[in-house]
Amino acid sequence: MNIGFVGVGRMGANMARRLKDRGFHITAVYDTNRSAATTLASELGCAAAQDFSEVTVGSDVIFTVVTDDNAMRTIFGGSGDNLLVNARGKLFINCATISPQVHVEVQKLAEKAGAQTLEACMASSITQAREGKLYLMCGGTEEAFRKAEPILKELAAQIRFIGKAGEAAKVKALVNMVMNINTALGLDLTMLREVFSQTGANSRVLDTDGEDMQKREHSCYFSAAHAAKDSGIALDLAKGVGLDLPLARATKEQYDEMVAEGLGELDKSGIAELTFKDR
């Protein structure tokens, strides 16, 4: 099976490496960062595509791991070159954290082109992507899910089919909202980790990020810019059903502050350091 990738940053590149290791044929990779694409293409022995349609034509399945709603709309609906040119029979697996309604829009565009889409939202990080231990929440048609499942099993330790297009993205937004709030609290983390581990407030993010936050180790696994974007998605969903989420709103404001200070590419755990400095 021929597989292409659009978006080969921290996550996409390691997913491509994993599938290559597992015997899949990676035919083409594309990224707006041309250097990242050419370097990975050389490593994997595939093409560094210059056009979206070049990825589609050479692939049966195309993974997309892009930054935000605008990027998603561009790669699927941009005028002239886009992924849906000659896309009949192709399957697109979309892994970025974007707004649920954009997943629905993309599914409709793909169906008009005779293609299928599946959202495969990731609740894991770079190490898990490389080792094939992602947690994936999937949304779309069951037919698309069954078609994608053999490939996803090589990438994930656990896969959960949530429901129709957009539903998995809603769950992912909630996951990231809680994770980002925990990261942004800025409390004494030694105490917090010990208390949380013994109570109903236990949070996995304190297992995964707590030690790094205490040590001020901010190698970027999940950037503050992405945390701000994801927090915004959750707040938009809440607004749509008439909910006010003050903690989520305060969290987004802190990540927005990091971005405004030029720290958007710092790991989200860096918010704890900013919070302590302000006290």
Short mmCIF file of C-alpha atoms in Angstrom, two decimals:
data_model
loop_
_atom_site.label_atom_id
_atom_site.label_comp_id
_atom_site.label_asym_id
_atom_site.label_seq_id
_atom_site.Cartn_x
_atom_site.Cartn_y
_atom_site.Cartn_z
CA MET A 1 0.00 0.00 0.00
CA ASN A 2 1.34 3.43 -0.98
CA ILE A 3 1.15 6.11 1.70
CA GLY A 4 1.74 9.84 1.49
CA PHE A 5 2.12 12.50 4.19
CA VAL A 6 1.22 16.17 4.17
CA GLY A 7 2.75 17.90 7.18
CA VAL A 8 5.97 16.32 8.39
CA GLY A 9 6.75 18.26 11.53
CA ARG A 10 7.37 16.60 14.88
CA MET A 11 4.42 14.21 14.71
CA GLY A 12 4.01 13.61 10.98
CA ALA A 13 7.67 12.78 10.41
CA ASN A 14 7.73 10.21 13.18
CA MET A 15 4.50 8.61 12.02
CA ALA A 16 6.00 8.27 8.54
CA ARG A 17 9.16 6.71 10.00
CA ARG A 18 7.09 4.25 12.00
CA LEU A 19 5.07 3.13 8.98
CA LYS A 20 8.24 2.79 6.92
CA ASP A 21 9.68 0.54 9.65
CA ARG A 22 6.51 -1.55 9.56
CA GLY A 23 6.88 -2.27 5.87
CA PHE A 24 4.60 0.33 4.29
CA HIS A 25 5.73 2.13 1.16
CA ILE A 26 5.98 5.87 1.78
CA THR A 27 5.71 7.40 -1.68
CA ALA A 28 5.73 11.16 -1.06
CA VAL A 29 5.89 13.76 1.68
CA TYR A 30 4.93 17.43 1.56
CA ASP A 31 5.52 20.30 3.96
CA THR A 32 5.49 24.06 3.68
CA ASN A 33 8.93 23.79 5.29
CA ARG A 34 10.67 22.54 2.17
CA SER A 35 13.84 21.64 4.04
CA ALA A 36 11.94 19.36 6.44
CA ALA A 37 10.27 17.60 3.51
CA THR A 38 13.46 17.05 1.51
CA THR A 39 15.41 15.83 4.55
CA LEU A 40 12.72 13.30 5.49
CA ALA A 41 12.24 12.22 1.87
CA SER A 42 15.95 11.48 1.62
CA GLU A 43 15.78 9.44 4.83
CA LEU A 44 12.73 7.45 3.73
CA GLY A 45 13.69 7.10 0.07
CA CYS A 46 10.58 8.83 -1.26
CA ALA A 47 9.64 11.96 -3.19
CA ALA A 48 9.54 15.41 -1.61
CA ALA A 49 6.42 16.60 -3.40
CA GLN A 50 6.17 20.20 -4.50
CA ASP A 51 2.41 20.06 -5.03
CA PHE A 52 -0.47 18.60 -3.02
CA SER A 53 -1.79 16.75 -6.06
CA GLU A 54 1.56 15.02 -6.45
CA VAL A 55 1.07 13.41 -3.04
CA THR A 56 -2.42 12.26 -3.96
CA VAL A 57 -1.58 10.78 -7.33
CA GLY A 58 1.16 8.55 -5.92
CA SER A 59 -0.65 7.38 -2.79
CA ASP A 60 -3.57 5.17 -1.83
CA VAL A 61 -3.78 6.65 1.67
CA ILE A 62 -2.73 10.18 2.61
CA PHE A 63 -2.10 11.29 6.18
CA THR A 64 -2.44 15.00 6.95
CA VAL A 65 -0.93 16.57 10.07
CA VAL A 66 -1.29 20.32 9.58
CA THR A 67 -1.40 23.28 11.92
CA ASP A 68 -4.92 24.69 12.00
CA ASP A 69 -8.29 25.20 10.33
CA ASN A 70 -6.94 27.53 7.64
CA ALA A 71 -4.21 25.09 6.65
CA MET A 72 -6.75 22.26 6.47
CA ARG A 73 -9.07 24.26 4.23
CA THR A 74 -6.16 25.20 1.99
CA ILE A 75 -4.87 21.69 1.41
CA PHE A 76 -8.33 20.31 0.62
CA GLY A 77 -10.11 23.27 -0.93
CA GLY A 78 -7.48 25.65 -2.24
CA SER A 79 -7.95 26.95 -5.77
CA GLY A 80 -5.91 25.15 -8.38
CA ASP A 81 -3.68 22.64 -6.63
CA ASN A 82 -5.12 20.73 -3.67
CA LEU A 83 -5.25 17.18 -2.35
CA LEU A 84 -8.61 16.41 -3.97
CA VAL A 85 -7.36 16.76 -7.54
CA ASN A 86 -7.79 13.28 -9.08
CA ALA A 87 -8.59 11.90 -5.62
CA ARG A 88 -11.25 9.34 -6.55
CA GLY A 89 -10.80 6.16 -4.49
CA LYS A 90 -8.27 7.71 -2.11
CA LEU A 91 -8.47 7.70 1.69
CA PHE A 92 -7.38 10.75 3.69
CA ILE A 93 -6.57 10.27 7.38
CA ASN A 94 -6.54 13.65 9.10
CA CYS A 95 -4.67 13.80 12.40
CA ALA A 96 -4.39 17.49 13.24
CA THR A 97 -6.30 19.09 16.10
CA ILE A 98 -8.74 21.35 14.27
CA SER A 99 -12.33 22.50 14.70
CA PRO A 100 -14.96 19.77 14.37
CA GLN A 101 -16.87 21.66 11.69
CA VAL A 102 -13.77 21.72 9.47
CA HIS A 103 -13.59 17.92 9.57
CA VAL A 104 -17.22 17.89 8.41
CA GLU A 105 -16.44 20.37 5.62
CA VAL A 106 -13.49 18.29 4.43
CA GLN A 107 -15.51 15.08 4.46
CA LYS A 108 -18.14 16.69 2.21
CA LEU A 109 -15.49 17.97 -0.20
CA ALA A 110 -13.84 14.56 -0.33
CA GLU A 111 -17.13 12.78 -0.99
CA LYS A 112 -17.79 15.08 -3.96
CA ALA A 113 -14.38 14.07 -5.30
CA GLY A 114 -15.12 10.37 -4.83
CA ALA A 115 -12.72 10.04 -1.89
CA GLN A 116 -13.06 9.17 1.81
CA THR A 117 -11.82 10.90 4.95
CA LEU A 118 -11.29 9.85 8.54
CA GLU A 119 -10.29 12.05 11.43
CA ALA A 120 -7.74 10.32 13.65
CA CYS A 121 -7.15 12.70 16.54
CA MET A 122 -4.02 11.99 18.56
CA ALA A 123 -3.79 12.13 22.35
CA SER A 124 -0.10 11.35 22.54
CA SER A 125 3.24 12.91 21.68
CA ILE A 126 6.40 12.51 19.61
CA THR A 127 7.82 9.46 21.36
CA GLN A 128 4.54 7.57 21.02
CA ALA A 129 4.32 8.49 17.33
CA ARG A 130 7.76 7.00 16.68
CA GLU A 131 7.09 3.86 18.71
CA GLY A 132 3.60 3.17 17.36
CA LYS A 133 1.93 3.80 20.72
CA LEU A 134 -0.44 6.64 19.92
CA TYR A 135 -3.94 6.89 21.38
CA LEU A 136 -6.23 7.63 18.44
CA MET A 137 -9.80 8.91 18.51
CA CYS A 138 -11.45 8.43 15.12
CA GLY A 139 -14.45 10.02 13.47
CA GLY A 140 -16.08 9.52 10.07
CA THR A 141 -17.90 6.73 8.34
CA GLU A 142 -17.46 3.23 9.67
CA GLU A 143 -16.41 2.13 6.18
CA ALA A 144 -13.52 4.61 6.18
CA PHE A 145 -12.57 3.55 9.69
CA ARG A 146 -12.44 -0.15 8.78
CA LYS A 147 -10.36 0.66 5.71
CA ALA A 148 -7.88 2.68 7.78
CA GLU A 149 -7.79 0.38 10.80
CA PRO A 150 -4.97 -1.99 9.66
CA ILE A 151 -2.68 1.01 9.14
CA LEU A 152 -3.72 2.76 12.34
CA LYS A 153 -2.96 -0.38 14.34
CA GLU A 154 0.69 0.03 13.36
CA LEU A 155 0.66 3.57 14.77
CA ALA A 156 -1.41 3.18 17.90
CA ALA A 157 -1.52 1.28 21.14
CA GLN A 158 -5.23 2.07 21.38
CA ILE A 159 -7.82 3.15 18.81
CA ARG A 160 -11.32 4.36 19.62
CA PHE A 161 -14.00 4.91 16.98
CA ILE A 162 -16.07 7.81 18.34
CA GLY A 163 -18.68 8.34 15.63
CA LYS A 164 -19.45 10.57 12.67
CA ALA A 165 -17.18 13.29 11.30
CA GLY A 166 -16.41 15.97 13.88
CA GLU A 167 -17.23 13.87 16.93
CA ALA A 168 -13.67 12.72 17.61
CA ALA A 169 -12.46 16.31 17.27
CA LYS A 170 -14.94 17.34 19.99
CA VAL A 171 -13.54 14.71 22.34
CA LYS A 172 -9.97 15.74 21.51
CA ALA A 173 -10.84 19.36 22.30
CA LEU A 174 -12.09 18.33 25.74
CA VAL A 175 -8.97 16.22 26.37
CA ASN A 176 -6.67 19.11 25.47
CA MET A 177 -8.73 21.60 27.48
CA VAL A 178 -8.26 19.59 30.68
CA MET A 179 -4.60 18.92 29.88
CA ASN A 180 -3.86 22.58 29.20
CA ILE A 181 -5.63 23.75 32.36
CA ASN A 182 -3.56 21.35 34.47
CA THR A 183 -0.36 22.51 32.81
CA ALA A 184 -1.16 26.19 33.29
CA LEU A 185 -2.07 26.14 36.98
CA GLY A 186 1.45 26.98 38.12
CA LEU A 187 1.12 25.41 41.57
CA ASP A 188 3.80 23.62 43.61
CA LEU A 189 4.06 20.60 41.36
CA THR A 190 5.77 18.26 43.83
CA MET A 191 2.85 18.70 46.16
CA LEU A 192 0.29 18.69 43.36
CA ARG A 193 1.56 15.49 41.77
CA GLU A 194 1.52 13.67 45.11
CA VAL A 195 -1.97 14.85 46.07
CA PHE A 196 -3.49 14.26 42.64
CA SER A 197 -2.03 10.76 42.39
CA GLN A 198 -4.00 9.71 45.48
CA THR A 199 -7.33 11.42 44.70
CA GLY A 200 -10.05 11.58 42.10
CA ALA A 201 -8.34 14.64 40.63
CA ASN A 202 -5.48 12.55 39.24
CA SER A 203 -4.38 13.87 35.86
CA ARG A 204 -2.22 12.01 33.38
CA VAL A 205 -0.62 15.26 32.25
CA LEU A 206 1.14 15.43 35.64
CA ASP A 207 2.67 12.03 34.88
CA THR A 208 3.75 13.01 31.39
CA ASP A 209 4.76 16.66 31.96
CA GLY A 210 5.06 17.19 35.71
CA GLU A 211 8.75 16.37 36.10
CA ASP A 212 9.72 18.46 33.08
CA MET A 213 7.77 21.44 34.43
CA GLN A 214 9.57 21.18 37.76
CA LYS A 215 12.99 20.97 36.10
CA ARG A 216 12.13 23.79 33.66
CA GLU A 217 12.87 21.34 30.84
CA HIS A 218 10.90 22.69 27.92
CA SER A 219 12.06 20.70 24.90
CA CYS A 220 9.11 21.14 22.60
CA TYR A 221 6.73 18.21 22.35
CA PHE A 222 3.53 20.27 22.27
CA SER A 223 3.99 23.98 21.66
CA ALA A 224 2.33 26.85 23.50
CA ALA A 225 1.01 28.09 20.15
CA HIS A 226 -0.77 24.79 19.60
CA ALA A 227 -2.07 24.84 23.17
CA ALA A 228 -3.53 28.31 22.56
CA LYS A 229 -5.14 27.15 19.32
CA ASP A 230 -6.57 23.99 20.90
CA SER A 231 -7.90 25.91 23.90
CA GLY A 232 -9.69 28.20 21.47
CA ILE A 233 -11.38 25.23 19.80
CA ALA A 234 -12.70 24.03 23.17
CA LEU A 235 -13.96 27.50 24.07
CA ASP A 236 -15.75 27.82 20.73
CA LEU A 237 -17.47 24.49 21.31
CA ALA A 238 -18.53 25.60 24.79
CA LYS A 239 -19.85 28.90 23.48
CA GLY A 240 -21.92 27.02 20.93
CA VAL A 241 -23.84 25.24 23.70
CA GLY A 242 -24.04 28.21 26.06
CA LEU A 243 -21.32 27.17 28.52
CA ASP A 244 -18.91 29.51 30.26
CA LEU A 245 -15.55 27.85 31.06
CA PRO A 246 -13.55 30.33 33.14
CA LEU A 247 -10.57 28.03 33.75
CA ALA A 248 -10.29 27.20 30.07
CA ARG A 249 -10.56 30.90 29.21
CA ALA A 250 -7.84 31.85 31.70
CA THR A 251 -5.65 29.05 30.38
CA LYS A 252 -5.96 30.28 26.81
CA GLU A 253 -5.10 33.81 27.91
CA GLN A 254 -1.86 32.55 29.46
CA TYR A 255 -0.89 30.62 26.33
CA ASP A 256 -1.80 33.66 24.21
CA GLU A 257 0.56 35.67 26.41
CA MET A 258 3.37 33.21 25.69
CA VAL A 259 2.74 33.57 21.96
CA ALA A 260 2.68 37.38 22.24
CA GLU A 261 6.02 37.25 24.10
CA GLY A 262 7.57 35.30 21.23
CA LEU A 263 7.48 32.00 23.15
CA GLY A 264 4.90 30.21 21.04
CA GLU A 265 7.32 27.45 20.03
CA LEU A 266 8.28 26.73 23.63
CA ASP A 267 6.70 23.61 25.04
CA LYS A 268 3.35 24.27 26.73
CA SER A 269 4.91 23.31 30.09
CA GLY A 270 6.82 26.60 29.89
CA ILE A 271 3.66 28.33 31.10
CA ALA A 272 4.49 27.14 34.60
CA GLU A 273 7.76 29.05 34.49
CA LEU A 274 6.03 32.22 33.33
CA THR A 275 3.45 31.87 36.08
CA PHE A 276 6.10 31.46 38.78
CA LYS A 277 7.98 34.52 37.48
CA ASP A 278 4.86 36.62 37.78
CA ARG A 279 4.35 35.70 41.43
#
